[in-house]
Tab-separated table of C-alpha atoms in Angstrom:
chain	number	residue	atom	x	y	z
A	20	MET	CA	49.116	29.806	34.438
A	21	GLN	CA	46.537	28.459	37.102
A	22	ASP	CA	44.702	25.025	36.709
A	23	LYS	CA	41.241	25.603	36.473
A	24	ILE	CA	39.057	23.114	38.864
A	25	LEU	CA	35.603	22.453	38.757
A	26	LEU	CA	34.132	21.421	42.330
A	27	ILE	CA	30.673	19.931	42.353
A	28	GLU	CA	29.651	19.430	45.733
A	29	ASP	CA	26.565	20.212	47.364
A	30	ASP	CA	27.503	20.126	51.262
A	31	PRO	CA	28.674	23.630	52.022
A	32	SER	CA	31.131	22.747	54.762
A	33	ILE	CA	33.004	20.272	52.301
A	34	SER	CA	32.875	22.566	49.350
A	35	GLU	CA	33.995	25.538	51.396
A	36	MET	CA	36.856	23.613	52.939
A	37	VAL	CA	37.948	22.226	49.666
A	38	LYS	CA	37.884	25.442	48.025
A	39	ASN	CA	39.844	27.770	50.079
A	40	PHE	CA	42.307	24.581	50.746
A	41	LEU	CA	42.950	24.351	46.777
A	42	SER	CA	42.446	27.897	46.326
A	43	LYS	CA	45.618	28.373	48.819
A	44	GLU	CA	47.678	25.965	46.909
A	45	GLY	CA	47.402	27.847	43.470
A	46	PHE	CA	44.380	26.466	41.701
A	47	TYR	CA	41.461	28.297	40.257
A	48	ILE	CA	38.222	26.972	41.535
A	49	ILE	CA	34.744	27.268	40.181
A	50	HIS	CA	32.201	25.567	42.591
A	51	SER	CA	28.519	24.453	41.660
A	52	SER	CA	26.219	22.791	44.353
A	53	ASP	CA	24.067	21.000	41.823
A	54	GLY	CA	24.325	18.614	38.896
A	55	LYS	CA	22.364	20.902	36.454
A	56	GLU	CA	24.199	24.162	37.208
A	57	ALA	CA	27.519	22.291	36.969
A	58	MET	CA	26.815	20.986	33.694
A	59	ASP	CA	25.955	24.407	32.278
A	60	LEU	CA	29.455	25.751	33.381
A	61	PHE	CA	31.180	22.653	32.132
A	62	GLU	CA	29.700	23.253	28.495
A	63	ARG	CA	30.548	26.802	28.538
A	64	GLN	CA	34.267	26.723	30.083
A	65	THR	CA	37.362	24.532	29.766
A	66	PHE	CA	38.845	23.004	33.213
A	67	ASP	CA	41.763	21.067	34.001
A	68	LEU	CA	39.983	18.855	36.258
A	69	VAL	CA	36.600	18.212	37.849
A	70	VAL	CA	36.101	17.028	41.349
A	71	LEU	CA	32.510	15.479	41.626
A	72	ASP	CA	30.356	14.205	44.413
A	73	LEU	CA	28.125	11.613	43.112
A	74	MET	CA	24.988	12.619	45.669
A	75	LEU	CA	23.969	15.712	43.732
A	76	PRO	CA	20.422	17.399	43.694
A	77	LYS	CA	18.633	18.117	40.391
A	78	GLN	CA	21.086	15.942	38.043
A	79	SER	CA	23.181	13.053	39.763
A	80	GLY	CA	26.768	12.872	39.638
A	81	ILE	CA	26.819	9.600	37.382
A	82	ASP	CA	24.534	11.400	34.835
A	83	CYS	CA	26.801	14.343	35.039
A	84	LEU	CA	29.836	12.038	34.350
A	85	LYS	CA	28.160	10.448	31.536
A	86	GLU	CA	27.667	13.578	29.721
A	87	MET	CA	30.927	15.076	30.406
A	88	ARG	CA	32.462	11.768	28.981
A	89	ASN	CA	30.443	12.340	25.810
A	90	GLN	CA	31.956	16.025	25.433
A	91	SER	CA	35.696	15.730	26.900
A	92	LEU	CA	38.516	13.595	28.250
A	93	VAL	CA	38.875	15.965	31.177
A	94	PRO	CA	40.094	13.975	34.280
A	95	VAL	CA	37.365	13.489	37.001
A	96	LEU	CA	38.277	13.035	40.583
A	97	ILE	CA	35.101	11.408	42.535
A	98	ILE	CA	34.564	12.247	46.325
A	99	SER	CA	31.599	10.088	47.423
A	100	ALA	CA	30.532	8.508	50.878
A	101	LYS	CA	28.810	5.886	48.670
A	102	ASP	CA	31.156	3.052	47.796
A	103	SER	CA	28.526	1.145	45.460
A	104	ASP	CA	28.152	4.549	43.286
A	105	VAL	CA	31.985	4.880	43.240
A	106	ASP	CA	32.167	1.172	42.214
A	107	LYS	CA	29.715	2.250	39.264
A	108	ALA	CA	31.716	5.403	38.379
A	109	ILE	CA	34.841	3.754	37.944
A	110	GLY	CA	34.267	0.113	37.144
A	111	LEU	CA	31.117	0.404	34.700
A	112	GLY	CA	33.061	2.340	32.285
A	113	PHE	CA	31.384	5.771	33.095
A	114	GLY	CA	34.966	7.231	32.759
A	115	ALA	CA	36.030	8.405	36.117
A	116	ASP	CA	39.842	8.569	36.640
A	117	ASP	CA	40.291	8.610	40.301
A	118	TYR	CA	38.225	8.769	43.753
A	119	LEU	CA	38.204	9.561	47.415
A	120	ALA	CA	36.019	8.076	49.934
A	121	LYS	CA	34.796	10.527	52.630
A	122	PRO	CA	35.561	11.645	54.844
A	123	PHE	CA	39.517	12.237	53.396
A	124	SER	CA	42.293	14.564	54.284
A	125	MET	CA	43.127	17.663	52.498
A	126	ILE	CA	46.664	16.384	52.019
A	127	GLU	CA	45.262	13.360	50.225
A	128	LEU	CA	42.954	15.260	48.254
A	129	LEU	CA	45.776	17.619	46.913
A	130	ALA	CA	47.851	14.555	45.844
A	131	ARG	CA	45.032	13.283	43.884
A	132	VAL	CA	44.564	16.486	42.239
A	133	LYS	CA	48.020	16.959	41.438
A	134	ALA	CA	48.266	13.361	40.007
A	135	SER	CA	45.208	13.481	37.665
A	136	ILE	CA	46.330	16.623	36.461
A	137	ARG	CA	49.875	15.569	35.901
A	138	ARG	CA	48.447	12.384	34.032
A	139	ALA	CA	46.134	14.341	32.040
A	140	THR	CA	48.964	16.873	30.950
A	141	GLU	CA	51.584	13.679	30.137
A	142	TYR	CA	49.035	12.450	28.167
A	143	SER	CA	48.023	15.481	26.116
A	144	GLU	CA	51.778	16.150	25.301
A	145	HIS	CA	52.258	12.480	24.438
A	146	LYS	CA	49.116	12.501	21.919
A	147	GLU	CA	50.479	15.775	20.405
A	148	LYS	CA	53.825	14.341	19.967
A	149	ARG	CA	52.482	11.321	18.300
A	150	GLN	CA	50.280	13.061	15.991
A	151	ARG	CA	53.635	14.974	14.853
A	152	GLN	CA	54.908	11.587	14.214
A	153	MET	CA	51.942	10.877	11.672
A	154	LEU	CA	53.079	11.705	8.370
A	155	HIS	CA	50.184	12.468	5.738
A	156	ILE	CA	51.450	12.366	2.400
A	157	HIS	CA	48.756	12.641	-0.443
A	158	GLU	CA	46.652	9.443	0.437
A	159	LEU	CA	49.124	7.845	2.449
A	160	THR	CA	49.181	7.909	6.270
A	161	ILE	CA	52.544	6.842	7.724
A	162	ASP	CA	53.461	6.323	11.262
A	163	ILE	CA	57.088	5.641	11.247
A	164	ASP	CA	57.271	4.756	15.214
A	165	ASN	CA	55.233	1.925	14.562
A	166	PHE	CA	56.075	0.663	11.124
A	167	HIS	CA	52.364	1.259	9.976
A	168	ILE	CA	51.131	2.846	6.604
A	169	SER	CA	47.551	3.200	5.358
A	170	LYS	CA	46.101	4.447	1.876
A	171	LYS	CA	42.697	5.952	2.123
A	172	GLY	CA	42.348	4.290	5.681
A	173	ILE	CA	43.330	0.721	4.365
A	174	THR	CA	46.254	-0.466	5.839
A	175	ILE	CA	49.148	-1.558	3.412
A	176	LYS	CA	51.380	-4.550	4.499
A	177	LEU	CA	55.211	-3.981	3.542
A	178	THR	CA	58.168	-5.947	4.126
A	179	ASN	CA	61.385	-4.854	6.205
A	180	LYS	CA	62.974	-3.569	3.061
A	181	GLU	CA	60.228	-2.057	1.527
A	182	TRP	CA	59.517	0.107	4.467
A	183	GLU	CA	63.086	0.890	4.732
A	184	ILE	CA	63.239	2.080	1.138
A	185	LEU	CA	60.041	3.856	1.865
A	186	LYS	CA	61.236	5.472	4.993
A	187	LEU	CA	64.412	6.698	3.513
A	188	PHE	CA	62.430	8.867	1.033
A	189	ILE	CA	60.227	10.258	3.441
A	190	GLN	CA	63.362	11.107	5.446
A	191	HIS	CA	64.834	12.842	2.761
A	192	PRO	CA	62.013	14.414	0.684
A	193	THR	CA	64.347	16.535	-1.423
A	194	LYS	CA	67.325	14.081	-2.080
A	195	VAL	CA	67.857	11.887	-5.239
A	196	PHE	CA	69.089	8.601	-4.160
A	197	THR	CA	71.019	6.359	-6.702
A	198	LYS	CA	70.266	2.443	-6.662
A	199	GLU	CA	73.777	2.016	-5.123
A	200	GLN	CA	73.143	4.605	-2.236
A	201	ILE	CA	69.567	2.756	-1.725
A	202	TYR	CA	71.358	-0.572	-1.355
A	203	ARG	CA	74.041	0.543	1.035
A	204	LEU	CA	71.582	2.474	3.360
A	205	VAL	CA	68.948	-0.166	3.460
A	206	TRP	CA	70.564	-3.637	3.138
A	207	LYS	CA	74.072	-1.890	4.974
A	208	GLU	CA	76.267	-4.130	2.536
A	209	GLU	CA	78.807	-3.119	-0.219
A	210	TYR	CA	77.035	-2.800	-3.783
A	211	TYR	CA	78.227	-4.898	-6.261
A	212	GLY	CA	76.397	-3.584	-9.054
A	213	ASP	CA	73.121	-6.275	-8.980
A	214	GLU	CA	70.381	-3.678	-10.049
A	215	ASN	CA	67.892	-6.681	-9.996
A	216	VAL	CA	67.793	-6.869	-5.870
A	217	ILE	CA	66.567	-3.091	-6.167
A	218	ASN	CA	64.470	-3.206	-9.056
A	219	VAL	CA	62.454	-6.104	-7.787
A	220	HIS	CA	61.813	-4.332	-4.426
A	221	MET	CA	60.968	-0.978	-6.155
A	222	SER	CA	58.393	-2.627	-8.160
A	223	ARG	CA	56.733	-4.343	-5.235
A	224	LEU	CA	56.600	-1.315	-3.223
A	225	ARG	CA	54.912	0.643	-6.022
A	226	GLU	CA	52.569	-1.957	-6.616
A	227	LYS	CA	51.545	-1.450	-3.018
A	228	ILE	CA	51.596	2.385	-2.783
A	229	GLU	CA	51.036	3.514	-6.415
A	230	ASP	CA	47.439	4.036	-7.827
A	231	ASP	CA	49.262	3.331	-11.254
A	232	PRO	CA	52.656	1.321	-10.565
A	233	ALA	CA	53.735	2.134	-14.197
A	234	ASN	CA	53.402	5.866	-13.721
A	235	PRO	CA	54.651	6.210	-10.071
A	236	GLN	CA	53.626	8.622	-8.402
A	237	TYR	CA	55.006	8.604	-4.769
A	238	ILE	CA	58.530	7.520	-5.997
A	239	GLU	CA	59.598	9.028	-9.117
A	240	THR	CA	62.579	7.501	-11.466
A	241	LEU	CA	65.279	10.017	-12.910
A	242	TRP	CA	66.271	7.541	-15.663
A	243	GLY	CA	70.108	6.940	-15.373
A	244	ILE	CA	70.242	8.711	-12.159
A	245	GLY	CA	67.994	7.008	-9.418
A	246	TYR	CA	65.139	7.941	-7.381
A	247	ARG	CA	63.405	10.563	-5.458
A	248	LEU	CA	59.945	11.488	-3.656
A	249	GLY	CA	57.478	12.477	-5.946
A	250	GLU	CA	56.178	16.064	-6.325
A	251	LEU	CA	52.950	15.360	-5.423
A	252	ASN	CA	54.064	14.742	-1.938
A	253	SER	CA	54.926	18.320	-1.402
A	254	LYS	CA	51.618	19.612	-2.237
């Protein structure tokens, strides 16, 4: 599938040269010669990269960039002969990802284009992966990689052992754990029947995550057996 690039450049000689070169390299190029038309195209279509000149008729490149950033995180590569405007685009937080000063070589342009698209793709894949790591269990949001848990948007501070206990149940949602199993897996020590250690940590954990610790819903007690993840977590 071809990467789709929006080329916004009003100089016919530059735009034709860039369009022909990138097309031969396998990119699908849509060209616009003024800012207003470019924004109409941008709002109607999806692009993998925008190559943007700053000196444009009808609407400036800076104004185009501002509008784009209000709508999208698509990578934007600036091409411009005006260093001061490039500085604004990059340095004042308008959101450009890279720039090339005119005149530039086609080889360097190709390298910048590929790098911008690659970074955006890697970021998107990383974000997607991170979203998969975020677990939503009823009113709890749990980020296992970063040891973070919140309830209704409010951060809950857990001790290391409380976190390890909760993670144990999350990672084995259908399993029932005895106190001995919990102790061996969390404390990584032999269990000598001291139930008080488990009871105290379970009580403190429930006080932090349950609406009613006396009637726990997230971690249920199976009397005489052990604990398991509550049924509400599968809904």
